[in-house]
Amino acid sequence: MENASSISANGPLWPELQPLSLRLVILSRSRARTMTSHKLFPSATLLVPESELEQYAHIQLTKATVPDSVMGISSLRNWLLQHFKEDAIIMLDDDISACVCMVSLRCRKLSVEETLQMLSNSAYNARGAGARLFGWHQRSDPRLLQRNDPFGVNHWVGGAVGVVRDAEGGVPVWDELLKCKCDIDASLQELLDNRLVWNEARFCFVQERDKNLGGNSLFRSAERIATEKRHLKRKWKAHIDFGDY
């Protein structure tokens, strides 16, 4: 019985219990002086354009560069997943300032150590559920969280986006024609292809949305956003709806 138990816990019968290599990557462009994510993720790799590497010299993180020709968040995500080979990769925006836990008696910000542990747990949970794409709640408002429904399997993810490779090493693919609404499209595509996107609804990352200079704002305009929304509505029809906040 001892031997059978060991095989079940560590062998192919329980792949979700196998070791999981995890890499955190902060994506940044033209925000060397305003980025905040490095304070919350001191073990992350900072990915910046080749021509901007010197601008980030003061940031005390391991750095990697991406060719300047790779432009737009969708192209960057695809490039990153091709060049980093860890089992799980979490891609982080550069303007994250805190991680909020919304299920305590009072909402509270997690410490750096708690945040890192939560990220690891989320990656393991996603793999155990069979998801290739995972993320967290999009708004730090506890009124939007159902306490008896802490995990979702059909919500879109963005801002902080995690990917777990499947048994064949496959990962989701982002539509590189989309520059602003690509994460919504990737989430819907993954729901169509893999039927599951893991959403850890108990936690939310605090960050600026559509306000910061640099980053994706270099490609973002009201006209482009409206065009991409029309494209997504034509593509996904009743499966997508845009609200105003």
mmCIF file of N, CA and C in Angstrom, residues 55-117:
data_model
loop_
_atom_site.group_PDB
_atom_site.id
_atom_site.type_symbol
_atom_site.label_atom_id
_atom_site.label_comp_id
_atom_site.label_asym_id
_atom_site.label_seq_id
_atom_site.Cartn_x
_atom_site.Cartn_y
_atom_site.Cartn_z
ATOM 1 N N GLN A 55 17.989 52.695 -20.107
ATOM 2 C CA GLN A 55 17.062 53.522 -19.332
ATOM 3 C C GLN A 55 16.620 52.835 -18.044
ATOM 4 N N TYR A 56 16.666 51.497 -18.039
ATOM 5 C CA TYR A 56 16.211 50.721 -16.886
ATOM 6 C C TYR A 56 17.366 50.252 -16.007
ATOM 7 N N ALA A 57 18.537 50.840 -16.182
ATOM 8 C CA ALA A 57 19.719 50.388 -15.440
ATOM 9 C C ALA A 57 19.535 50.511 -13.924
ATOM 10 N N HIS A 58 18.722 51.467 -13.473
ATOM 11 C CA HIS A 58 18.545 51.689 -12.038
ATOM 12 C C HIS A 58 17.584 50.691 -11.399
ATOM 13 N N ILE A 59 16.869 49.907 -12.200
ATOM 14 C CA ILE A 59 15.931 48.920 -11.668
ATOM 15 C C ILE A 59 16.692 47.648 -11.314
ATOM 16 N N GLN A 60 16.626 47.253 -10.046
ATOM 17 C CA GLN A 60 17.413 46.115 -9.570
ATOM 18 C C GLN A 60 16.667 44.801 -9.777
ATOM 19 N N LEU A 61 16.516 44.431 -11.032
ATOM 20 C CA LEU A 61 15.900 43.158 -11.393
ATOM 21 C C LEU A 61 16.743 42.487 -12.472
ATOM 22 N N THR A 62 16.608 41.172 -12.606
ATOM 23 C CA THR A 62 17.191 40.487 -13.751
ATOM 24 C C THR A 62 16.482 40.984 -15.002
ATOM 25 N N LYS A 63 17.270 41.334 -16.023
ATOM 26 C CA LYS A 63 16.672 41.942 -17.218
ATOM 27 C C LYS A 63 16.876 41.065 -18.446
ATOM 28 N N ALA A 64 15.924 41.156 -19.353
ATOM 29 C CA ALA A 64 16.028 40.517 -20.661
ATOM 30 C C ALA A 64 15.485 41.516 -21.677
ATOM 31 N N THR A 65 15.906 41.386 -22.915
ATOM 32 C CA THR A 65 15.475 42.336 -23.942
ATOM 33 C C THR A 65 14.683 41.628 -25.034
ATOM 34 N N VAL A 66 13.825 42.386 -25.663
ATOM 35 C CA VAL A 66 13.024 41.920 -26.783
ATOM 36 C C VAL A 66 13.330 42.840 -27.968
ATOM 37 N N PRO A 67 13.392 42.318 -29.186
ATOM 38 C CA PRO A 67 13.670 43.188 -30.335
ATOM 39 C C PRO A 67 12.675 44.341 -30.433
ATOM 40 N N ASP A 68 13.164 45.516 -30.834
ATOM 41 C CA ASP A 68 12.293 46.681 -30.959
ATOM 42 C C ASP A 68 11.159 46.447 -31.947
ATOM 43 N N SER A 69 11.355 45.520 -32.874
ATOM 44 C CA SER A 69 10.332 45.248 -33.895
ATOM 45 C C SER A 69 9.110 44.538 -33.318
ATOM 46 N N VAL A 70 9.248 43.955 -32.115
ATOM 47 C CA VAL A 70 8.106 43.297 -31.471
ATOM 48 C C VAL A 70 7.315 44.370 -30.734
ATOM 49 N N MET A 71 6.214 44.802 -31.320
ATOM 50 C CA MET A 71 5.453 45.922 -30.779
ATOM 51 C C MET A 71 4.002 45.506 -30.560
ATOM 52 N N GLY A 72 3.435 45.980 -29.455
ATOM 53 C CA GLY A 72 2.067 45.616 -29.116
ATOM 54 C C GLY A 72 2.060 44.459 -28.134
ATOM 55 N N ILE A 73 1.117 44.484 -27.199
ATOM 56 C CA ILE A 73 1.105 43.503 -26.127
ATOM 57 C C ILE A 73 0.865 42.090 -26.641
ATOM 58 N N SER A 74 0.067 41.935 -27.685
ATOM 59 C CA SER A 74 -0.208 40.597 -28.208
ATOM 60 C C SER A 74 1.048 39.976 -28.817
ATOM 61 N N SER A 75 1.786 40.749 -29.617
ATOM 62 C CA SER A 75 3.036 40.256 -30.201
ATOM 63 C C SER A 75 4.054 39.946 -29.109
ATOM 64 N N LEU A 76 4.082 40.795 -28.088
ATOM 65 C CA LEU A 76 5.034 40.608 -26.996
ATOM 66 C C LEU A 76 4.733 39.326 -26.213
ATOM 67 N N ARG A 77 3.465 39.066 -25.951
ATOM 68 C CA ARG A 77 3.105 37.844 -25.220
ATOM 69 C C ARG A 77 3.506 36.604 -26.026
ATOM 70 N N ASN A 78 3.220 36.595 -27.321
ATOM 71 C CA ASN A 78 3.584 35.444 -28.147
ATOM 72 C C ASN A 78 5.094 35.238 -28.192
ATOM 73 N N TRP A 79 5.842 36.337 -28.333
ATOM 74 C CA TRP A 79 7.302 36.250 -28.376
ATOM 75 C C TRP A 79 7.836 35.682 -27.066
ATOM 76 N N LEU A 80 7.317 36.188 -25.961
ATOM 77 C CA LEU A 80 7.783 35.777 -24.641
ATOM 78 C C LEU A 80 7.559 34.280 -24.428
ATOM 79 N N LEU A 81 6.389 33.781 -24.794
ATOM 80 C CA LEU A 81 6.074 32.369 -24.574
ATOM 81 C C LEU A 81 6.904 31.453 -25.457
ATOM 82 N N GLN A 82 7.424 31.982 -26.553
ATOM 83 C CA GLN A 82 8.296 31.193 -27.421
ATOM 84 C C GLN A 82 9.732 31.153 -26.897
ATOM 85 N N HIS A 83 10.137 32.193 -26.157
ATOM 86 C CA HIS A 83 11.544 32.305 -25.754
ATOM 87 C C HIS A 83 11.808 31.888 -24.312
ATOM 88 N N PHE A 84 10.792 31.883 -23.447
ATOM 89 C CA PHE A 84 10.957 31.379 -22.091
ATOM 90 C C PHE A 84 10.259 30.030 -22.002
ATOM 91 N N LYS A 85 10.915 29.052 -21.420
ATOM 92 C CA LYS A 85 10.444 27.671 -21.508
ATOM 93 C C LYS A 85 9.951 27.090 -20.185
ATOM 94 N N GLU A 86 9.739 27.885 -19.174
ATOM 95 C CA GLU A 86 9.243 27.363 -17.904
ATOM 96 C C GLU A 86 7.859 26.727 -18.072
ATOM 97 N N ASP A 87 7.494 25.863 -17.121
ATOM 98 C CA ASP A 87 6.174 25.227 -17.158
ATOM 99 C C ASP A 87 5.058 26.261 -17.061
ATOM 100 N N ALA A 88 5.273 27.279 -16.238
ATOM 101 C CA ALA A 88 4.274 28.338 -16.059
ATOM 102 C C ALA A 88 4.968 29.695 -16.111
ATOM 103 N N ILE A 89 4.322 30.639 -16.776
ATOM 104 C CA ILE A 89 4.865 31.996 -16.893
ATOM 105 C C ILE A 89 3.746 32.970 -16.551
ATOM 106 N N ILE A 90 4.046 33.910 -15.662
ATOM 107 C CA ILE A 90 3.078 34.957 -15.320
ATOM 108 C C ILE A 90 3.593 36.274 -15.866
ATOM 109 N N MET A 91 2.816 36.869 -16.761
ATOM 110 C CA MET A 91 3.179 38.130 -17.408
ATOM 111 C C MET A 91 2.496 39.274 -16.664
ATOM 112 N N LEU A 92 3.291 40.220 -16.196
ATOM 113 C CA LEU A 92 2.806 41.294 -15.328
ATOM 114 C C LEU A 92 2.973 42.654 -15.991
ATOM 115 N N ASP A 93 1.937 43.481 -15.916
ATOM 116 C CA ASP A 93 2.079 44.866 -16.353
ATOM 117 C C ASP A 93 3.063 45.586 -15.437
ATOM 118 N N ASP A 94 3.635 46.684 -15.921
ATOM 119 C CA ASP A 94 4.671 47.374 -15.137
ATOM 120 C C ASP A 94 4.125 48.418 -14.180
ATOM 121 N N ASP A 95 2.789 48.587 -14.120
ATOM 122 C CA ASP A 95 2.217 49.627 -13.261
ATOM 123 C C ASP A 95 1.415 49.061 -12.095
ATOM 124 N N ILE A 96 1.668 47.809 -11.735
ATOM 125 C CA ILE A 96 0.971 47.207 -10.597
ATOM 126 C C ILE A 96 1.559 47.749 -9.293
ATOM 127 N N SER A 97 0.703 48.165 -8.392
ATOM 128 C CA SER A 97 1.181 48.764 -7.139
ATOM 129 C C SER A 97 0.858 47.930 -5.910
ATOM 130 N N ALA A 98 -0.098 46.994 -6.017
ATOM 131 C CA ALA A 98 -0.472 46.197 -4.848
ATOM 132 C C ALA A 98 -1.277 44.986 -5.294
ATOM 133 N N CYS A 99 -1.327 43.995 -4.398
ATOM 134 C CA CYS A 99 -2.215 42.850 -4.576
ATOM 135 C C CYS A 99 -3.173 42.836 -3.395
ATOM 136 N N VAL A 100 -4.462 42.853 -3.675
ATOM 137 C CA VAL A 100 -5.479 42.971 -2.635
ATOM 138 C C VAL A 100 -6.193 41.637 -2.439
ATOM 139 N N CYS A 101 -6.313 41.218 -1.182
ATOM 140 C CA CYS A 101 -7.117 40.054 -0.814
ATOM 141 C C CYS A 101 -8.513 40.556 -0.450
ATOM 142 N N MET A 102 -9.538 39.990 -1.085
ATOM 143 C CA MET A 102 -10.888 40.523 -0.913
ATOM 144 C C MET A 102 -11.792 39.615 -0.086
ATOM 145 N N VAL A 103 -11.235 38.585 0.547
ATOM 146 C CA VAL A 103 -12.087 37.668 1.296
ATOM 147 C C VAL A 103 -11.834 37.713 2.803
ATOM 148 N N SER A 104 -10.973 38.587 3.251
ATOM 149 C CA SER A 104 -10.784 38.759 4.683
ATOM 150 C C SER A 104 -11.963 39.546 5.252
ATOM 151 N N LEU A 105 -11.996 39.694 6.574
ATOM 152 C CA LEU A 105 -13.042 40.518 7.174
ATOM 153 C C LEU A 105 -12.965 41.938 6.640
ATOM 154 N N ARG A 106 -11.740 42.368 6.350
ATOM 155 C CA ARG A 106 -11.534 43.650 5.664
ATOM 156 C C ARG A 106 -10.569 43.399 4.519
ATOM 157 N N CYS A 107 -10.784 44.085 3.391
ATOM 158 C CA CYS A 107 -9.837 43.973 2.285
ATOM 159 C C CYS A 107 -8.463 44.428 2.767
ATOM 160 N N ARG A 108 -7.444 43.719 2.366
ATOM 161 C CA ARG A 108 -6.102 44.102 2.784
ATOM 162 C C ARG A 108 -5.110 43.827 1.661
ATOM 163 N N LYS A 109 -4.010 44.548 1.691
ATOM 164 C CA LYS A 109 -2.949 44.346 0.720
ATOM 165 C C LYS A 109 -2.017 43.241 1.205
ATOM 166 N N LEU A 110 -1.665 42.344 0.302
ATOM 167 C CA LEU A 110 -0.748 41.271 0.643
ATOM 168 C C LEU A 110 0.684 41.793 0.693
ATOM 169 N N SER A 111 1.498 41.165 1.501
ATOM 170 C CA SER A 111 2.921 41.486 1.524
ATOM 171 C C SER A 111 3.577 40.910 0.276
ATOM 172 N N VAL A 112 4.835 41.262 0.053
ATOM 173 C CA VAL A 112 5.571 40.719 -1.097
ATOM 174 C C VAL A 112 5.632 39.197 -1.023
ATOM 175 N N GLU A 113 5.938 38.671 0.156
ATOM 176 C CA GLU A 113 6.045 37.213 0.322
ATOM 177 C C GLU A 113 4.706 36.536 0.098
ATOM 178 N N GLU A 114 3.636 37.107 0.627
ATOM 179 C CA GLU A 114 2.304 36.533 0.437
ATOM 180 C C GLU A 114 1.895 36.565 -1.034
ATOM 181 N N THR A 115 2.243 37.646 -1.707
ATOM 182 C CA THR A 115 1.892 37.770 -3.125
ATOM 183 C C THR A 115 2.579 36.691 -3.948
ATOM 184 N N LEU A 116 3.857 36.478 -3.705
ATOM 185 C CA LEU A 116 4.595 35.459 -4.444
ATOM 186 C C LEU A 116 4.033 34.070 -4.186
ATOM 187 N N GLN A 117 3.669 33.786 -2.941
ATOM 188 C CA GLN A 117 3.086 32.479 -2.620
ATOM 189 C C GLN A 117 1.729 32.312 -3.297
#
